[in-house]
Amino acid sequence: MVIVGGGPVGAALALSLHGSGLSVTVLEARADTASNDRRSLALSYGSRLILERLGAWDRISPLTSIETIHVSQRGGFGRALLRAADAHVPALGYVAPYGAVHRALAESLRLRRDIALLHGARAVHVDSDVDSAVVHYELQGQSETVPTRLAVLADGGALALQAASQRSHSYRQSAVIANVTTDRPHRNRAFERFAVDGPIALLPAGDHYALIWTTQPAIAEQLCGLDAAAFLERLQAHFGDRAGRFTSVDGRATFALSRRVAGAPTQKHMVLLGNAAQTLHPVAGQGLNLGLRDVWELAEKILSQPKDLGSADFCSAFHASRRGDRTASVLLTDALVRGFSNNLAPLRWLRGCGLTMLDSLPPAKRGFIDRMMFGA
Ligand SMILES: Cc1cc2nc3c(=O)[nH]c(=O)nc-3n(C[C@H](O)[C@H](O)[C@H](O)COP(=O)(O)OP(=O)(O)OC[C@H]3O[C@@H](n4cnc5c(N)ncnc54)[C@H](O)[C@@H]3O)c2cc1C
């Protein structure tokens, strides 16, 4: 088997196949495990269970638990408070830097001698015929090929463009990410605040918050160019004082946001995983969590049907088995972005009622939390 992409999703799949007796090769374009990606990731409780089973969880450091989430809308009434106790779990989720998750998985992988992880190996093309696929890649300036019964694209999306039809939508939003501190301890509380030009989230992360502020791309660029004092002033005015006074900011970066959903691959002996299959808006923190559920399902299928690996039935059954969870995650994420992006008074009122109901109806709250933790 060849896995293209040793990011969090590709590495997790490789780990899940340790000890299976299959020959597994991971091609990773980066030269080493160092990542300069500054985003923070909220991992759900369900993702924790998967990463524990893969033996990578204890290696993720730093890691901060989310015990409550405060959800509100800017310029309207209604708020919901979600607590870990509502779902009888120790934490609603956990926050870790992307680099820490990536490193933990890559280090766990290095200890598994039966899996070959090739750093600096950039896949450029995948061919397939009736019997197998062939992955073409470049390593140290040389062109190489590797035949495989199943090519798993977990490259974040670029090669998937060659391999499957795509439906894309630009939200015309960018995310400004940064580390910010306030004059109050976070007490493991996260905030999600919806605003017309985009949601804003504060995730507890060590002694600070990881900020994800989505807004129009031009404003995002402008925010990144402000000096620290001016940025904190804008943030305070936008977010209000429910987390206290913002006192410092560092590590600002921007990400363009879009939704991209790939269809079933047109090539044989191929499946798409994680962001290669779907790229979501970060509003609900679902992208990697969904990708890890992809991993779990594919690993189960491979381990239970090794003889069918890469057959047309195998690939189409995997695609069909993930359709429900993937579609529900895309729709939920989209509904949150679109539902809160309109400033009409009746819609504001409806959203306020929705938040109040979510807060006051325990079954609704439990259902929502379960969906976010474990998928559809
Ligand atoms: C601002 C922001 C905040 C987010 N917050 C959250 C969150 O809180 N929770 C959450 O669950 N998700 C979140 N996400 C989404 C999450 O980051 C992605 O879903 C996740 O990184 C997908 O992992 P992946 O392994 O599929 O792809 P990637 O992380 O993109 O990894 C792909 C890997 O493939 C390698 N690669 C690329 N091309 C090739 C090639 N041709 N050959 C070989 N290797 C290749 C890359 O080097 C990389 O290592 C967020 C996203 C953004 C932008």
Short mmCIF file of C-alpha atoms and ligand atoms in Angstrom, two decimals:
data_model
loop_
_atom_site.label_atom_id
_atom_site.label_comp_id
_atom_site.label_asym_id
_atom_site.label_seq_id
_atom_site.Cartn_x
_atom_site.Cartn_y
_atom_site.Cartn_z
CA MET A 1 0.00 0.00 0.00
CA VAL A 2 1.18 3.52 -0.70
CA ILE A 3 -0.06 6.51 1.30
CA VAL A 4 0.62 9.86 -0.37
CA GLY A 5 1.02 12.47 2.40
CA GLY A 6 2.40 11.90 5.88
CA GLY A 7 0.35 14.70 7.48
CA PRO A 8 -1.87 13.91 10.47
CA VAL A 9 -4.32 11.83 8.43
CA GLY A 10 -1.83 9.87 6.31
CA ALA A 11 0.41 9.18 9.32
CA ALA A 12 -2.57 8.03 11.41
CA LEU A 13 -3.61 5.59 8.69
CA ALA A 14 -0.08 4.19 8.44
CA LEU A 15 0.03 3.72 12.23
CA SER A 16 -3.29 1.90 12.21
CA LEU A 17 -1.82 -0.66 9.78
CA HIS A 18 1.19 -1.46 11.94
CA GLY A 19 1.41 -5.21 12.49
CA SER A 20 -1.07 -6.01 9.70
CA GLY A 21 1.51 -7.84 7.56
CA LEU A 22 0.89 -5.41 4.67
CA SER A 23 3.80 -3.59 3.09
CA VAL A 24 3.04 0.11 3.69
CA THR A 25 5.00 3.07 2.27
CA VAL A 26 4.25 6.69 3.18
CA LEU A 27 5.48 9.38 0.77
CA GLU A 28 5.81 12.75 2.51
CA ALA A 29 6.89 15.83 0.60
CA ARG A 30 8.35 17.62 3.64
CA ALA A 31 12.02 16.97 4.29
CA ASP A 32 11.49 16.24 8.01
CA THR A 33 8.89 16.28 10.79
CA ALA A 34 9.37 19.98 11.58
CA SER A 35 6.29 21.98 10.67
CA ASN A 36 6.04 25.76 10.57
CA ASP A 37 2.24 25.56 10.38
CA ARG A 38 1.00 27.81 13.18
CA ARG A 39 -2.63 26.70 13.34
CA SER A 40 -3.98 25.16 16.53
CA LEU A 41 -6.30 22.19 16.27
CA ALA A 42 -9.26 21.33 18.49
CA LEU A 43 -9.32 17.54 18.70
CA SER A 44 -12.62 15.98 19.73
CA TYR A 45 -12.96 13.39 22.45
CA GLY A 46 -13.62 10.85 19.67
CA SER A 47 -10.27 11.77 18.06
CA ARG A 48 -8.56 11.27 21.40
CA LEU A 49 -9.91 7.71 21.54
CA ILE A 50 -8.57 7.02 18.02
CA LEU A 51 -5.15 8.54 18.73
CA GLU A 52 -4.93 6.58 21.99
CA ARG A 53 -5.57 3.35 20.13
CA LEU A 54 -2.78 4.30 17.71
CA GLY A 55 -0.36 4.94 20.58
CA ALA A 56 0.22 8.58 19.59
CA TRP A 57 -1.93 10.44 22.12
CA ASP A 58 0.60 10.54 24.97
CA ARG A 59 3.23 12.00 22.65
CA ILE A 60 1.17 15.11 21.81
CA SER A 61 2.56 18.04 23.75
CA PRO A 62 1.46 20.69 24.59
CA LEU A 63 -2.20 19.72 24.95
CA THR A 64 -4.93 21.69 26.74
CA SER A 65 -8.39 20.34 27.55
CA ILE A 66 -11.62 22.18 26.72
CA GLU A 67 -14.07 21.78 29.56
CA THR A 68 -16.72 24.31 28.55
CA ILE A 69 -17.63 26.09 25.33
CA HIS A 70 -19.43 29.42 25.38
CA VAL A 71 -21.37 30.01 22.14
CA SER A 72 -22.89 33.42 21.34
CA GLN A 73 -23.73 35.77 18.47
CA ARG A 74 -22.52 39.33 18.02
CA GLY A 75 -25.30 41.92 18.06
CA GLY A 76 -28.04 39.52 19.17
CA PHE A 77 -29.42 37.74 22.23
CA GLY A 78 -28.98 34.08 23.15
CA ARG A 79 -26.01 32.05 24.28
CA ALA A 80 -25.34 28.39 24.94
CA LEU A 81 -22.93 26.91 27.44
CA LEU A 82 -21.76 23.39 26.63
CA ARG A 83 -20.05 21.51 29.46
CA ALA A 84 -18.08 18.26 29.45
CA ALA A 85 -20.34 17.10 32.30
CA ASP A 86 -23.37 17.44 29.94
CA ALA A 87 -21.87 14.63 27.87
CA HIS A 88 -20.34 12.67 30.80
CA VAL A 89 -16.84 12.94 29.33
CA PRO A 90 -13.69 14.35 30.96
CA ALA A 91 -13.32 17.05 28.27
CA LEU A 92 -15.25 18.25 25.23
CA GLY A 93 -12.02 18.39 23.27
CA TYR A 94 -8.33 19.16 23.40
CA VAL A 95 -6.25 21.91 21.80
CA ALA A 96 -2.81 21.24 20.35
CA PRO A 97 -0.61 22.98 17.78
CA TYR A 98 -0.76 21.34 14.33
CA GLY A 99 3.02 20.76 14.55
CA ALA A 100 2.69 18.87 17.85
CA VAL A 101 0.05 16.51 16.42
CA HIS A 102 2.08 15.96 13.28
CA ARG A 103 5.29 15.33 15.23
CA ALA A 104 3.63 12.89 17.66
CA LEU A 105 2.27 10.81 14.79
CA ALA A 106 5.53 10.91 12.83
CA GLU A 107 7.55 9.87 15.90
CA SER A 108 5.18 6.99 16.65
CA LEU A 109 5.53 5.94 13.04
CA ARG A 110 9.30 5.95 13.16
CA LEU A 111 9.18 3.33 15.92
CA ARG A 112 7.11 0.97 13.73
CA ARG A 113 9.73 -0.81 11.67
CA ASP A 114 7.21 -2.40 9.31
CA ILE A 115 6.18 0.99 7.84
CA ALA A 116 8.43 2.93 5.46
CA LEU A 117 8.12 6.71 5.83
CA LEU A 118 10.01 8.52 3.06
CA HIS A 119 10.57 12.20 3.81
CA GLY A 120 11.29 14.53 0.89
CA ALA A 121 9.27 12.25 -1.43
CA ARG A 122 6.81 14.32 -3.49
CA ALA A 123 4.21 12.35 -5.46
CA VAL A 124 3.55 13.92 -8.85
CA HIS A 125 1.18 11.55 -10.55
CA VAL A 126 -0.73 8.30 -10.08
CA ASP A 127 -1.48 5.86 -12.94
CA SER A 128 -3.69 2.86 -12.66
CA ASP A 129 -4.68 -0.15 -14.73
CA VAL A 130 -6.78 -3.22 -14.09
CA ASP A 131 -4.40 -4.84 -11.59
CA SER A 132 -2.72 -2.03 -9.70
CA ALA A 133 -1.82 1.64 -9.42
CA VAL A 134 1.63 3.16 -9.85
CA VAL A 135 2.64 6.25 -7.88
CA HIS A 136 5.25 8.45 -9.55
CA TYR A 137 7.26 10.57 -7.14
CA GLU A 138 10.41 12.64 -6.87
CA LEU A 139 13.04 12.00 -4.24
CA GLN A 140 16.33 13.92 -4.08
CA GLY A 141 15.94 15.12 -7.66
CA GLN A 142 15.32 11.58 -9.00
CA SER A 143 12.06 10.36 -10.54
CA GLU A 144 10.88 7.14 -8.91
CA THR A 145 7.84 4.88 -9.17
CA VAL A 146 6.20 2.48 -6.76
CA PRO A 147 3.45 0.01 -7.70
CA THR A 148 0.62 -0.52 -5.24
CA ARG A 149 -2.63 -2.41 -4.76
CA LEU A 150 -4.13 0.70 -3.16
CA ALA A 151 -3.00 4.32 -3.47
CA VAL A 152 -4.38 6.41 -0.61
CA LEU A 153 -4.30 10.14 -1.33
CA ALA A 154 -3.90 11.98 1.98
CA ASP A 155 -1.97 14.91 0.52
CA GLY A 156 -4.36 17.65 1.61
CA GLY A 157 -5.90 18.03 -1.84
CA ALA A 158 -3.52 18.92 -4.70
CA LEU A 159 -3.24 15.46 -6.30
CA ALA A 160 -6.90 14.77 -5.64
CA LEU A 161 -7.64 17.48 -8.24
CA GLN A 162 -6.19 15.13 -10.91
CA ALA A 163 -7.97 12.08 -9.56
CA ALA A 164 -11.58 13.05 -8.86
CA SER A 165 -14.24 15.59 -9.73
CA GLN A 166 -14.45 18.46 -7.24
CA ARG A 167 -17.14 20.78 -5.95
CA SER A 168 -15.62 23.96 -4.54
CA HIS A 169 -17.03 27.03 -2.88
CA SER A 170 -15.07 30.04 -1.72
CA TYR A 171 -16.48 31.58 1.46
CA ARG A 172 -14.70 34.84 0.57
CA GLN A 173 -13.31 34.69 4.07
CA SER A 174 -9.82 34.28 5.53
CA ALA A 175 -8.88 33.14 9.00
CA VAL A 176 -6.47 35.22 11.04
CA ILE A 177 -4.85 32.95 13.58
CA ALA A 178 -2.73 34.13 16.53
CA ASN A 179 -1.88 33.42 20.14
CA VAL A 180 -3.45 35.96 22.48
CA THR A 181 -3.43 36.44 26.24
CA THR A 182 -6.02 38.10 28.44
CA ASP A 183 -5.93 39.43 31.99
CA ARG A 184 -8.05 36.46 33.18
CA PRO A 185 -7.12 32.75 33.27
CA HIS A 186 -9.05 30.77 30.67
CA ARG A 187 -10.09 27.99 33.06
CA ASN A 188 -10.26 25.63 30.06
CA ARG A 189 -13.16 27.52 28.52
CA ALA A 190 -13.42 28.00 24.75
CA PHE A 191 -15.48 30.71 23.08
CA GLU A 192 -17.24 30.58 19.73
CA ARG A 193 -18.79 33.90 18.74
CA PHE A 194 -20.69 34.24 15.50
CA ALA A 195 -20.56 37.54 13.64
CA VAL A 196 -21.91 38.56 10.25
CA ASP A 197 -18.50 38.76 8.57
CA GLY A 198 -17.35 35.45 10.06
CA PRO A 199 -17.13 33.49 13.32
CA ILE A 200 -14.40 34.09 15.86
CA ALA A 201 -13.10 31.43 18.23
CA LEU A 202 -10.84 31.47 21.26
CA LEU A 203 -9.45 28.07 22.25
CA PRO A 204 -7.64 27.57 25.58
CA ALA A 205 -4.03 26.67 24.76
CA GLY A 206 -1.49 26.46 27.59
CA ASP A 207 -1.35 29.86 29.30
CA HIS A 208 -3.00 31.67 26.40
CA TYR A 209 -5.80 31.38 23.84
CA ALA A 210 -5.45 30.27 20.24
CA LEU A 211 -7.44 32.82 18.25
CA ILE A 212 -9.19 31.99 14.96
CA TRP A 213 -10.81 35.14 13.59
CA THR A 214 -12.56 34.72 10.27
CA THR A 215 -13.35 37.79 8.23
CA GLN A 216 -13.16 39.21 4.71
CA PRO A 217 -9.74 38.57 3.10
CA ALA A 218 -8.86 42.29 2.79
CA ILE A 219 -9.65 42.90 6.45
CA ALA A 220 -7.64 39.82 7.44
CA GLU A 221 -4.59 41.20 5.63
CA GLN A 222 -5.11 44.56 7.29
CA LEU A 223 -5.41 42.93 10.75
CA CYS A 224 -2.14 41.09 10.22
CA GLY A 225 -0.41 44.34 9.30
CA LEU A 226 -1.50 46.26 12.44
CA ASP A 227 0.88 46.75 15.32
CA ALA A 228 0.08 44.67 18.42
CA ALA A 229 -1.72 47.46 20.33
CA ALA A 230 -3.97 48.33 17.39
CA PHE A 231 -4.73 44.66 16.73
CA LEU A 232 -5.71 44.06 20.38
CA GLU A 233 -7.94 47.13 20.31
CA ARG A 234 -9.75 45.84 17.18
CA LEU A 235 -10.08 42.38 18.72
CA GLN A 236 -11.50 43.79 21.96
CA ALA A 237 -14.04 45.88 20.10
CA HIS A 238 -15.07 42.91 17.97
CA PHE A 239 -15.11 40.18 20.62
CA GLY A 240 -16.17 42.16 23.71
CA ASP A 241 -14.92 41.47 27.22
CA ARG A 242 -16.33 38.03 28.09
CA ALA A 243 -12.78 36.59 28.11
CA GLY A 244 -11.31 39.67 29.88
CA ARG A 245 -8.98 42.37 28.47
CA PHE A 246 -6.70 41.22 25.69
CA THR A 247 -3.10 41.91 26.72
CA SER A 248 -0.75 40.43 24.09
CA VAL A 249 -0.66 38.86 20.65
CA ASP A 250 1.92 36.92 18.67
CA GLY A 251 2.25 34.45 15.81
CA ARG A 252 -0.29 36.02 13.45
CA ALA A 253 -0.89 34.23 10.11
CA THR A 254 -3.75 34.02 7.61
CA PHE A 255 -5.44 31.12 5.81
CA ALA A 256 -7.83 31.48 2.85
CA LEU A 257 -11.01 29.49 3.50
CA SER A 258 -13.02 27.43 1.09
CA ARG A 259 -15.07 24.29 0.96
CA ARG A 260 -13.94 21.58 -1.43
CA VAL A 261 -15.59 18.20 -1.71
CA ALA A 262 -14.15 15.52 -3.99
CA GLY A 263 -16.29 12.88 -5.65
CA ALA A 264 -15.29 9.21 -5.84
CA PRO A 265 -11.90 8.89 -7.61
CA THR A 266 -12.18 8.19 -11.33
CA GLN A 267 -8.99 6.12 -11.14
CA LYS A 268 -8.95 2.51 -10.01
CA HIS A 269 -7.13 1.31 -6.86
CA MET A 270 -7.41 4.68 -5.18
CA VAL A 271 -9.20 6.26 -2.22
CA LEU A 272 -9.09 9.82 -0.86
CA LEU A 273 -8.71 10.61 2.81
CA GLY A 274 -8.87 13.67 5.09
CA ASN A 275 -8.48 17.04 3.41
CA ALA A 276 -7.85 15.34 0.06
CA ALA A 277 -11.48 14.18 0.22
CA GLN A 278 -12.99 17.31 1.80
CA THR A 279 -11.75 20.67 3.00
CA LEU A 280 -14.04 22.41 5.46
CA HIS A 281 -14.36 25.87 7.02
CA PRO A 282 -12.70 25.70 10.47
CA VAL A 283 -15.80 27.14 12.24
CA ALA A 284 -16.74 23.86 13.89
CA GLY A 285 -13.18 22.50 14.16
CA GLN A 286 -14.21 19.39 12.23
CA GLY A 287 -11.61 18.94 9.45
CA LEU A 288 -9.05 16.71 11.15
CA ASN A 289 -11.63 15.07 13.40
CA LEU A 290 -13.53 13.98 10.29
CA GLY A 291 -10.25 12.91 8.65
CA LEU A 292 -9.43 10.67 11.62
CA ARG A 293 -12.85 9.03 11.36
CA ASP A 294 -12.03 8.42 7.65
CA VAL A 295 -8.83 6.73 8.84
CA TRP A 296 -10.60 4.54 11.36
CA GLU A 297 -13.16 3.32 8.85
CA LEU A 298 -10.56 2.63 6.14
CA ALA A 299 -8.25 0.78 8.54
CA GLU A 300 -11.13 -1.43 9.67
CA LYS A 301 -11.98 -2.21 6.08
CA ILE A 302 -8.39 -3.02 5.14
CA LEU A 303 -7.82 -5.22 8.18
CA SER A 304 -11.08 -7.11 7.74
CA GLN A 305 -10.80 -7.60 3.95
CA PRO A 306 -7.06 -7.69 3.11
CA LYS A 307 -7.65 -9.89 0.06
CA ASP A 308 -9.96 -7.30 -1.52
CA LEU A 309 -7.53 -4.43 -0.97
CA GLY A 310 -7.75 -1.96 -3.84
CA SER A 311 -10.47 -3.78 -5.80
CA ALA A 312 -13.24 -1.72 -7.40
CA ASP A 313 -15.74 -3.12 -4.85
CA PHE A 314 -13.42 -2.28 -1.97
CA CYS A 315 -12.90 1.34 -3.11
CA SER A 316 -16.55 2.03 -3.87
CA ALA A 317 -17.72 0.41 -0.61
CA PHE A 318 -15.30 2.61 1.36
CA HIS A 319 -16.50 5.72 -0.45
CA ALA A 320 -20.14 4.78 0.21
CA SER A 321 -19.48 4.02 3.89
CA ARG A 322 -18.03 7.52 4.47
CA ARG A 323 -20.67 9.42 2.50
CA GLY A 324 -23.08 9.95 5.43
CA ASP A 325 -20.57 11.33 7.94
CA ARG A 326 -18.79 13.43 5.31
CA THR A 327 -22.00 14.92 3.94
CA ALA A 328 -23.38 15.66 7.42
CA SER A 329 -20.12 17.38 8.43
CA VAL A 330 -20.06 19.50 5.28
CA LEU A 331 -23.72 20.49 5.72
CA LEU A 332 -23.35 21.30 9.42
CA THR A 333 -20.24 23.42 8.83
CA ASP A 334 -21.86 25.21 5.91
CA ALA A 335 -25.07 25.84 7.84
CA LEU A 336 -23.11 27.45 10.69
CA VAL A 337 -21.18 29.74 8.33
CA ARG A 338 -24.17 30.74 6.20
CA GLY A 339 -26.78 30.76 8.99
CA PHE A 340 -24.87 33.37 10.97
CA SER A 341 -23.69 35.49 8.05
CA ASN A 342 -26.96 37.34 7.56
CA ASN A 343 -27.84 40.39 9.64
CA LEU A 344 -31.60 40.50 9.04
CA ALA A 345 -33.43 41.09 12.34
CA PRO A 346 -35.80 38.07 12.03
CA LEU A 347 -32.83 35.78 11.38
CA ARG A 348 -30.94 37.24 14.33
CA TRP A 349 -33.99 36.54 16.48
CA LEU A 350 -34.29 32.97 15.16
CA ARG A 351 -30.60 32.34 15.88
CA GLY A 352 -31.03 33.72 19.39
CA CYS A 353 -33.96 31.32 19.94
CA GLY A 354 -31.84 28.46 18.58
CA LEU A 355 -28.98 29.23 21.00
CA THR A 356 -31.40 29.57 23.93
CA MET A 357 -33.04 26.25 23.08
CA LEU A 358 -29.68 24.54 22.72
CA ASP A 359 -28.75 25.89 26.14
CA SER A 360 -31.95 24.92 27.91
CA LEU A 361 -32.86 21.54 26.35
CA PRO A 362 -30.52 18.85 27.70
CA PRO A 363 -31.34 16.27 24.95
CA ALA A 364 -30.58 18.87 22.24
CA LYS A 365 -27.36 19.81 23.97
CA ARG A 366 -26.32 16.18 24.39
CA GLY A 367 -27.19 15.41 20.76
CA PHE A 368 -25.18 18.38 19.50
CA ILE A 369 -22.14 17.54 21.64
CA ASP A 370 -22.25 13.86 20.59
CA ARG A 371 -22.37 14.90 16.94
CA MET A 372 -19.34 17.14 17.34
CA MET A 373 -17.39 14.47 19.24
CA PHE A 374 -18.17 11.35 17.25
CA GLY A 375 -19.61 12.41 13.87
CA ALA A 376 -22.69 11.00 12.15
C1 LIG B 1 -7.16 27.93 10.40
C2 LIG B 1 -7.54 26.48 10.49
C3 LIG B 1 -7.95 25.94 11.70
C4 LIG B 1 -8.32 24.60 11.77
N1 LIG B 1 -8.76 24.11 12.96
C5 LIG B 1 -9.14 22.82 13.05
C6 LIG B 1 -9.59 22.29 14.29
O1 LIG B 1 -9.67 23.01 15.30
N2 LIG B 1 -9.96 20.98 14.34
C7 LIG B 1 -9.90 20.17 13.23
O2 LIG B 1 -10.26 18.99 13.34
N3 LIG B 1 -9.48 20.65 12.04
C8 LIG B 1 -9.10 21.94 11.93
N4 LIG B 1 -8.64 22.43 10.73
C9 LIG B 1 -8.55 21.50 9.58
C10 LIG B 1 -7.28 20.63 9.67
O3 LIG B 1 -6.13 21.43 9.74
C11 LIG B 1 -7.19 19.70 8.46
O4 LIG B 1 -8.42 19.03 8.31
C12 LIG B 1 -6.07 18.68 8.62
O5 LIG B 1 -4.82 19.33 8.68
C13 LIG B 1 -6.11 17.70 7.45
O6 LIG B 1 -5.04 16.79 7.58
P1 LIG B 1 -4.49 16.02 6.28
O7 LIG B 1 -3.42 15.11 6.79
O8 LIG B 1 -5.63 15.45 5.52
O9 LIG B 1 -3.89 17.16 5.34
P2 LIG B 1 -2.68 18.14 5.61
O10 LIG B 1 -2.64 18.58 7.02
O11 LIG B 1 -2.78 19.18 4.55
O12 LIG B 1 -1.38 17.24 5.34
C14 LIG B 1 -1.07 16.83 4.04
C15 LIG B 1 0.35 16.26 4.05
O13 LIG B 1 0.66 15.79 2.73
C16 LIG B 1 1.93 16.27 2.33
N5 LIG B 1 1.89 16.41 0.87
C17 LIG B 1 1.24 17.34 0.13
N6 LIG B 1 1.40 17.11 -1.17
C18 LIG B 1 2.17 16.00 -1.27
C19 LIG B 1 2.69 15.25 -2.37
N7 LIG B 1 2.43 15.61 -3.62
N8 LIG B 1 3.47 14.16 -2.11
C20 LIG B 1 3.74 13.77 -0.83
N9 LIG B 1 3.27 14.46 0.25
C21 LIG B 1 2.49 15.55 0.04
C22 LIG B 1 2.08 17.61 3.06
O14 LIG B 1 3.44 17.96 3.21
C23 LIG B 1 1.40 17.30 4.40
O15 LIG B 1 2.31 16.76 5.34
C24 LIG B 1 -8.27 23.77 10.62
C25 LIG B 1 -7.86 24.32 9.40
C26 LIG B 1 -7.49 25.65 9.33
C27 LIG B 1 -7.05 26.22 8.00
#
